[in-house]
Coordinates of N, CA and C in Angstrom, one line a residue:
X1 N 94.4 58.9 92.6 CA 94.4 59.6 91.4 C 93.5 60.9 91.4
X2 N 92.8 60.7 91.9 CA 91.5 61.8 91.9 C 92.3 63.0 93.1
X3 N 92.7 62.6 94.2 CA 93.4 63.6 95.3 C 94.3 64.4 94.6
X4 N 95.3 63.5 93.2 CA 95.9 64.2 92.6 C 95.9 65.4 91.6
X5 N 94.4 64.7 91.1 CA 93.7 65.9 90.1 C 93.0 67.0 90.4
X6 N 92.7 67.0 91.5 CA 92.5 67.6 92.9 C 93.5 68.5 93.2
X7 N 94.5 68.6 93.5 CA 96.0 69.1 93.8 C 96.2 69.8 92.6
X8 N 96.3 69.9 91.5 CA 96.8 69.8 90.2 C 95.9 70.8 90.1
X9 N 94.4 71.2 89.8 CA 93.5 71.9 89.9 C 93.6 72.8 91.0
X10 N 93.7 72.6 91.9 CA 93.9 73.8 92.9 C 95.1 74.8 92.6
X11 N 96.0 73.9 92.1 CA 97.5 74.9 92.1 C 96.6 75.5 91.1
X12 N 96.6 75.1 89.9 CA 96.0 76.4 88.6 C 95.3 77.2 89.2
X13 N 94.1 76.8 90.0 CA 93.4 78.0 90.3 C 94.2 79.1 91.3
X14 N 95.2 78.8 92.0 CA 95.5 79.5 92.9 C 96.7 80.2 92.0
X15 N 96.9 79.7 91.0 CA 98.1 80.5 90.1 C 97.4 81.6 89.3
X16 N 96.4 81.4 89.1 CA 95.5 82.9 88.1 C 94.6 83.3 89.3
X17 N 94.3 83.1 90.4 CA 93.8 84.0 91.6 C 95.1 84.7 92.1
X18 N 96.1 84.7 92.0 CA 97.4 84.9 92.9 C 97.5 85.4 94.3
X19 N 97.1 83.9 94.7 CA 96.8 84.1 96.3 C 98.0 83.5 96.8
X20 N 98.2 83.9 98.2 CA 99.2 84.0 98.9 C 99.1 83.6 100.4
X21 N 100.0 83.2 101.0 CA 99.7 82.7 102.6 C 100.4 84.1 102.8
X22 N 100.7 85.4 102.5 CA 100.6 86.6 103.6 C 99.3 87.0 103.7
X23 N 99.4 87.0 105.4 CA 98.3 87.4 105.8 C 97.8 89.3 105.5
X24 N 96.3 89.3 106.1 CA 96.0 90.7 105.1 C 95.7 91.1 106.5
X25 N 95.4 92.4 106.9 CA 94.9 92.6 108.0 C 94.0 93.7 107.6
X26 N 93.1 93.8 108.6 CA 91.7 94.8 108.5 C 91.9 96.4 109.0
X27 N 91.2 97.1 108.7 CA 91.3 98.7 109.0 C 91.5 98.8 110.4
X28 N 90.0 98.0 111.2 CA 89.5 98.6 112.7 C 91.0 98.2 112.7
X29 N 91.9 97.2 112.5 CA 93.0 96.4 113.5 C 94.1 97.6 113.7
X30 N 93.9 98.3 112.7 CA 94.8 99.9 112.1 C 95.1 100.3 113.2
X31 N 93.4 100.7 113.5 CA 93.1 101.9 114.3 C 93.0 101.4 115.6
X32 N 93.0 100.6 116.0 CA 93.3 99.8 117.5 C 94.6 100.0 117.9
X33 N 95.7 99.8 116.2 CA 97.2 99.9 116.8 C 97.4 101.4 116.9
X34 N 96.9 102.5 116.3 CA 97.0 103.5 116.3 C 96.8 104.2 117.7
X35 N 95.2 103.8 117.7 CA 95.2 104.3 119.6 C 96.2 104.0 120.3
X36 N 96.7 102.1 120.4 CA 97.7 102.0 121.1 C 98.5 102.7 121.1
X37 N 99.4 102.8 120.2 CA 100.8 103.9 119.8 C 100.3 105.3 120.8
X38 N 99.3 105.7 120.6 CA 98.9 107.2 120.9 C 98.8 107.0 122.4
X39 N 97.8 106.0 122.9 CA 98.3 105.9 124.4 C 99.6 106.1 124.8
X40 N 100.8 104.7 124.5 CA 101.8 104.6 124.8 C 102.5 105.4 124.7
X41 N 102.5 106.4 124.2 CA 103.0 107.9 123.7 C 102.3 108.9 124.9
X42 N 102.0 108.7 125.3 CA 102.1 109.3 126.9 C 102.3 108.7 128.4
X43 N 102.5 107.5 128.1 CA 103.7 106.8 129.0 C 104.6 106.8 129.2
X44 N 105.4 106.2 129.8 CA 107.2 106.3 130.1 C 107.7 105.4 129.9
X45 N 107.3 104.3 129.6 CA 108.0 103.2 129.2 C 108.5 102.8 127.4
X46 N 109.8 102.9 127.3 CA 110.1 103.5 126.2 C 109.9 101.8 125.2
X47 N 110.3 100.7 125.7 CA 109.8 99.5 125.4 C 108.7 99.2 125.6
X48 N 107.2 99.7 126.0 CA 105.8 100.0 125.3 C 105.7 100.4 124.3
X49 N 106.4 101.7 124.2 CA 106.0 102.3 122.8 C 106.8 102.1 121.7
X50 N 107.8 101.3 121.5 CA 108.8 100.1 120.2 C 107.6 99.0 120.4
X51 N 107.0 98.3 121.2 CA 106.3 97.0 121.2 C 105.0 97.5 120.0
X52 N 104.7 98.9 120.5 CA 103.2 99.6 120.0 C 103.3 100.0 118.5
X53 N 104.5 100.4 118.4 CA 105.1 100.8 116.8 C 105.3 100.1 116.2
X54 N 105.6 98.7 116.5 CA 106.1 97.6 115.9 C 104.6 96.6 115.5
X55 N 103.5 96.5 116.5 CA 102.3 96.2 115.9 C 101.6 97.0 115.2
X56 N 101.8 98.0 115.0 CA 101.3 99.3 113.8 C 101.6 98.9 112.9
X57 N 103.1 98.6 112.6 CA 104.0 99.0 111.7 C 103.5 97.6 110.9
X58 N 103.2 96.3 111.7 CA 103.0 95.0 111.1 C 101.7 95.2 110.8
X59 N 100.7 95.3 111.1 CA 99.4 96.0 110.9 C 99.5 96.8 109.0
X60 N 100.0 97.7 109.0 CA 100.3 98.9 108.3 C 100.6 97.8 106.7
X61 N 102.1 97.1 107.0 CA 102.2 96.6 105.9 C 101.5 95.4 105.7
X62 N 100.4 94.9 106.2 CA 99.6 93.9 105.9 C 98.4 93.8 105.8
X63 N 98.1 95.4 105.2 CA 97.0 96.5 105.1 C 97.0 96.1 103.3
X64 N 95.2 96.1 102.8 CA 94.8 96.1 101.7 C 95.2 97.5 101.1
X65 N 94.9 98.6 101.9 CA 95.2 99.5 101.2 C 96.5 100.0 100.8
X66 N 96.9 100.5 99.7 CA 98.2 100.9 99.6 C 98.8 102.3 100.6
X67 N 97.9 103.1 100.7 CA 98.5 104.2 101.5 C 99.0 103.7 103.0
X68 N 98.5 102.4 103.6 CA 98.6 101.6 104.9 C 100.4 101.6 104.5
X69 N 100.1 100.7 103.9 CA 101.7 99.6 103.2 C 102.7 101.1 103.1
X70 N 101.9 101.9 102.1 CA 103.5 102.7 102.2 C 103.9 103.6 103.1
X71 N 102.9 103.7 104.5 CA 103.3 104.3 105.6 C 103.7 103.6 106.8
X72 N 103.5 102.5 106.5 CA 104.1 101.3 107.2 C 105.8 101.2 106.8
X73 N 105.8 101.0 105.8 CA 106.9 101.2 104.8 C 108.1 102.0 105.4
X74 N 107.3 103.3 105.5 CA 108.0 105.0 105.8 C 108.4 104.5 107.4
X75 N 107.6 103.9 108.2 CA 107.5 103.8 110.1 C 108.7 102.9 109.8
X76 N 108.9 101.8 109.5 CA 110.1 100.6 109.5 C 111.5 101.0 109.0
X77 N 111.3 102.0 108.2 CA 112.8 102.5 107.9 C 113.2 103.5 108.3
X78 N 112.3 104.5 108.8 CA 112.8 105.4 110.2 C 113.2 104.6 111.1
X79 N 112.6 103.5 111.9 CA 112.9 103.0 112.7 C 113.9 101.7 113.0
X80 N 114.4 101.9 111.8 CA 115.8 100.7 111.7 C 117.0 100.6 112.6
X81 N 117.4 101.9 112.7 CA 118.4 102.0 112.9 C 118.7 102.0 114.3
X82 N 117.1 102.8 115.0 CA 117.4 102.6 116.2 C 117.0 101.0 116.5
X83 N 117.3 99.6 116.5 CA 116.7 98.9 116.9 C 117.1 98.6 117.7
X84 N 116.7 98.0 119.1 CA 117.5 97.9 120.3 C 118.3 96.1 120.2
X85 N 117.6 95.4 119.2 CA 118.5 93.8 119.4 C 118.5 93.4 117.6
X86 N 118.9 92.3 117.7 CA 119.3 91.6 116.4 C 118.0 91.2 116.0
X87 N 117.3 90.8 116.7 CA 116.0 89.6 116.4 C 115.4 90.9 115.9
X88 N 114.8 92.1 116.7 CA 113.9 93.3 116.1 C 114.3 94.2 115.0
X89 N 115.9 94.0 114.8 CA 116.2 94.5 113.8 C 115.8 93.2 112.2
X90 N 115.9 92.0 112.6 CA 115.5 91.1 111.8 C 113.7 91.1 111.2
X91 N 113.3 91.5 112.5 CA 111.8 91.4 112.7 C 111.5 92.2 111.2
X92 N 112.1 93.8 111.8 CA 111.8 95.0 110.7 C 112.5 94.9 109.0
X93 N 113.3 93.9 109.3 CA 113.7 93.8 107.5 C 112.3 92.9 107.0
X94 N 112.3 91.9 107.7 CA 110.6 91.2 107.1 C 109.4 91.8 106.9
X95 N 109.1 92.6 107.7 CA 108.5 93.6 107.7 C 108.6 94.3 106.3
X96 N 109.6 94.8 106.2 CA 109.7 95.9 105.6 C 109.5 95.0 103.7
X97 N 110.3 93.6 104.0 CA 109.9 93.1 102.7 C 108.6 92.4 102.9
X98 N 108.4 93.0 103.3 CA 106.2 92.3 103.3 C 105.8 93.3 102.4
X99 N 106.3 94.6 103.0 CA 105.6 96.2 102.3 C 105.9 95.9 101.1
X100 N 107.3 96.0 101.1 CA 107.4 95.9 99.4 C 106.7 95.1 98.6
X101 N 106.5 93.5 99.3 CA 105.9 92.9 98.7 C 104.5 93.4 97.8
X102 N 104.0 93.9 99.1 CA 102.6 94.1 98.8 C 102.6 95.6 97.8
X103 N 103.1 96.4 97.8 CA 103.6 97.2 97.0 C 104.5 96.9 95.9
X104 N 104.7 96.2 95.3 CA 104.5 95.0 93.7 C 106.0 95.8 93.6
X105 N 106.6 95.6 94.7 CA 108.5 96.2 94.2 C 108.8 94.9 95.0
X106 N 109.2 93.9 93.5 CA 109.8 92.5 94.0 C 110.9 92.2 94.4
X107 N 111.5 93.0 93.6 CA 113.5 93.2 93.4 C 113.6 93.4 94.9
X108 N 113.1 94.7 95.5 CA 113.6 95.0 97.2 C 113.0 94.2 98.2
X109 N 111.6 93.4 97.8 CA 111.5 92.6 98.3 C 112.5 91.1 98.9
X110 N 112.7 90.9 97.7 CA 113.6 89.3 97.3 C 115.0 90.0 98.0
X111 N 115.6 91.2 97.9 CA 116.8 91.4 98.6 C 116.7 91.2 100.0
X112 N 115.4 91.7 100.8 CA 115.4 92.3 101.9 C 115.1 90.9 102.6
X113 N 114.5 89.5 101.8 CA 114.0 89.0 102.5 C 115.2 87.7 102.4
X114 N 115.9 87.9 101.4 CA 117.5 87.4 101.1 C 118.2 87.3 102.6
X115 N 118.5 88.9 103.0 CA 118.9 89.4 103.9 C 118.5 88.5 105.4
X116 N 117.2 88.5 106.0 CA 116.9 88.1 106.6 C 117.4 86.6 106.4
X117 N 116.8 85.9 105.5 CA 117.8 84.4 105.5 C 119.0 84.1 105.7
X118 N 119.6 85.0 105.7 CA 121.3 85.1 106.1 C 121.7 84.6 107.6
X119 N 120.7 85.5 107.6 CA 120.9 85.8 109.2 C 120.2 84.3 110.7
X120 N 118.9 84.3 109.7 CA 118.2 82.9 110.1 C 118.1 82.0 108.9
X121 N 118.5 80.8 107.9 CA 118.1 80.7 107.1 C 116.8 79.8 107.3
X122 N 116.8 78.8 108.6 CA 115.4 78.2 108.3 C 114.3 78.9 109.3
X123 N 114.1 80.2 108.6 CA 113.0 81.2 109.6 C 111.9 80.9 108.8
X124 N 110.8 80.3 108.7 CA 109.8 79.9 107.8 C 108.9 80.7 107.5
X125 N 108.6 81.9 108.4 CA 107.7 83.2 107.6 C 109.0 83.7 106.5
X126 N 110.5 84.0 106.6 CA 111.1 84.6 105.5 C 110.9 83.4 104.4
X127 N 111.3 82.0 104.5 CA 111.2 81.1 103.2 C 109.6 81.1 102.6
X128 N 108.6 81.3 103.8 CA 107.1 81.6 102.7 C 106.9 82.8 102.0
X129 N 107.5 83.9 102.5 CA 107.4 85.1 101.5 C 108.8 84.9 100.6
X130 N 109.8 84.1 100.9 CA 110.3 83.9 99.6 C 109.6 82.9 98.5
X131 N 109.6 82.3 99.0 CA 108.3 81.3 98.0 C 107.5 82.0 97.1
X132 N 106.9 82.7 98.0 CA 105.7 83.6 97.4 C 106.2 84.8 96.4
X133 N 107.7 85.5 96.6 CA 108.1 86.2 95.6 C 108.7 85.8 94.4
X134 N 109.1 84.4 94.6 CA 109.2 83.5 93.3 C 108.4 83.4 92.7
X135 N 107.2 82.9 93.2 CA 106.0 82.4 92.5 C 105.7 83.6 91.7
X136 N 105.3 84.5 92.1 CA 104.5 85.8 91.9 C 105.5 86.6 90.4
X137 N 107.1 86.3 90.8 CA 107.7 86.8 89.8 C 107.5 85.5 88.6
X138 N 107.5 84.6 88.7 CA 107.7 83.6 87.9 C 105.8 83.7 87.1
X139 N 105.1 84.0 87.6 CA 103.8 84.3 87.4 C 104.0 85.1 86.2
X140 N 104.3 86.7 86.6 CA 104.6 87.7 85.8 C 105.0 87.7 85.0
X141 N 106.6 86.7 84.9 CA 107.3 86.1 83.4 C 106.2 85.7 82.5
X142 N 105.7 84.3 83.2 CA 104.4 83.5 81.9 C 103.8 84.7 81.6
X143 N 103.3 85.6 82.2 CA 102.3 86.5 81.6 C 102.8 87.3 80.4
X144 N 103.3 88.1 80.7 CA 104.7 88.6 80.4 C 104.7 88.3 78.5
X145 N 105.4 87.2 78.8 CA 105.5 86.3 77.5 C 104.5 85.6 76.9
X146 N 103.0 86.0 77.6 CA 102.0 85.4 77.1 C 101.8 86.7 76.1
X147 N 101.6 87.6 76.7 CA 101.1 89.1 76.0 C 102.2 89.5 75.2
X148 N 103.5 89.1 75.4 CA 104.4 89.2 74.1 C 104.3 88.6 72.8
X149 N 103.7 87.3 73.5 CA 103.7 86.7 71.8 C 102.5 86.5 71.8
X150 N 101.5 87.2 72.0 CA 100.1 87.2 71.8 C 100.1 88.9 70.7
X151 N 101.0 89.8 71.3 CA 101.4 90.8 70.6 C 102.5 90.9 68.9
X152 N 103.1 89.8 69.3 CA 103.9 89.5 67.8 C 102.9 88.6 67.3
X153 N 102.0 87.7 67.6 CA 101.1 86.9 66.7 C 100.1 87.8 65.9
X154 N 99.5 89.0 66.5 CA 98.9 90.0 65.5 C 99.6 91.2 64.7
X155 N 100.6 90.8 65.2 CA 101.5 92.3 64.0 C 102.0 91.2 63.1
X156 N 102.2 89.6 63.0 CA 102.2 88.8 61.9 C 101.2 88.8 61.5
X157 N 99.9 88.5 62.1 CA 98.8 88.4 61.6 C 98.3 89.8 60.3
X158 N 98.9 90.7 60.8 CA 98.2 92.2 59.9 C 99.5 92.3 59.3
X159 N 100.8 92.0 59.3 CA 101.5 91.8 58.3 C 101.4 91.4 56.8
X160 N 100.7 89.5 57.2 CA 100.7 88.7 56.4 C 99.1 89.3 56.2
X161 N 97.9 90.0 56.3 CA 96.8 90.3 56.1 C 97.3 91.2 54.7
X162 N 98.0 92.0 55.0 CA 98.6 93.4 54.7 C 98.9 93.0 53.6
X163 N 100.1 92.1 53.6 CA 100.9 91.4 52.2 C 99.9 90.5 51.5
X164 N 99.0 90.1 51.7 CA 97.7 88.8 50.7 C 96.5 90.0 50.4
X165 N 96.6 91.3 50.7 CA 95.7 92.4 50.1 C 96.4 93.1 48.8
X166 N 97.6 93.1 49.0 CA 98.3 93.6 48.1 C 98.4 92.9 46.9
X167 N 98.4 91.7 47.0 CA 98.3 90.6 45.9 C 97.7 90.6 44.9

């Protein structure tokens, strides 16, 4: 009983912290893939520098900062088109709906990461950031509708204040 009320208490808390199993990644990590890229950019091996852009690019959108995410964002959809296989083309739609993620645009999220389940449906990093974009939208509703009718409860409230002054 107690493990349960345990369980039970942890989800609430983790529902008004809106924490998440995507991982976050650190600045120095940035700037390590950055050199990398920059190296590999004066090599010859042209599958170095897709391996180098591709941990940037994951880096980038799993950056706290927003300017990371949306240049991460910008690297993954230049680099779509050229992908050389199915799997790295799959790689960079997840990717790309991470960014969005983290950039609070759910809708292209939930498409992109749709997308990817098509293609793999039991790929379990796409079904935990689908999870996670349910949750987060389903979050937003309660709120949503908390501050809606927290907002019609005081324009009744000064309504009915309004109309018992009048009296």
């Amino acid at each position: 009983m107690e493990a349960k009320i345990g369980k039970f208490f942890d989800s609430v808390g983790s529902f008004f912290s809106g924490g998440d199993q995507i991982p976050w990644c650190d600045h120095d990590i940035i700037l390590g893939c950055e050199r990398e890229v920059a190296e590999a950019a004066k090599g010859e091996s042209d599958e170095l520098k897709s391996e180098s852009i591709m941990r940037l690019s994951w880096a980038l959108v799993h950056s706290k900062r927003p300017e990371d995410v949306q240049r991460g964002i910008a690297m993954l959809e230049a680099s779509l088109s050229n992908s050389s296989s199915p799997l790295q083309q799959r790689e960079k739609i997840y990717l790309l709906a991470v960014g969005y993620y983290r950039n609070g645009e759910y809708s292209r999220s939930r498409q992109l990461v749709d997308q990817c389940l098509e293609v793999a449906p039991d790929w379990r990093q796409a079904l935990v950031l689908k999870k996670t974009l349910e949750d987060k939208i389903a979050k937003d509703g309660i709120i949503g509708i908390g501050i809606t009718a927290t907002a019609v409860g005081l324009i009744a409230g000064g309504i009915a204040a309004a109309l018992s002054r009048k009296k």
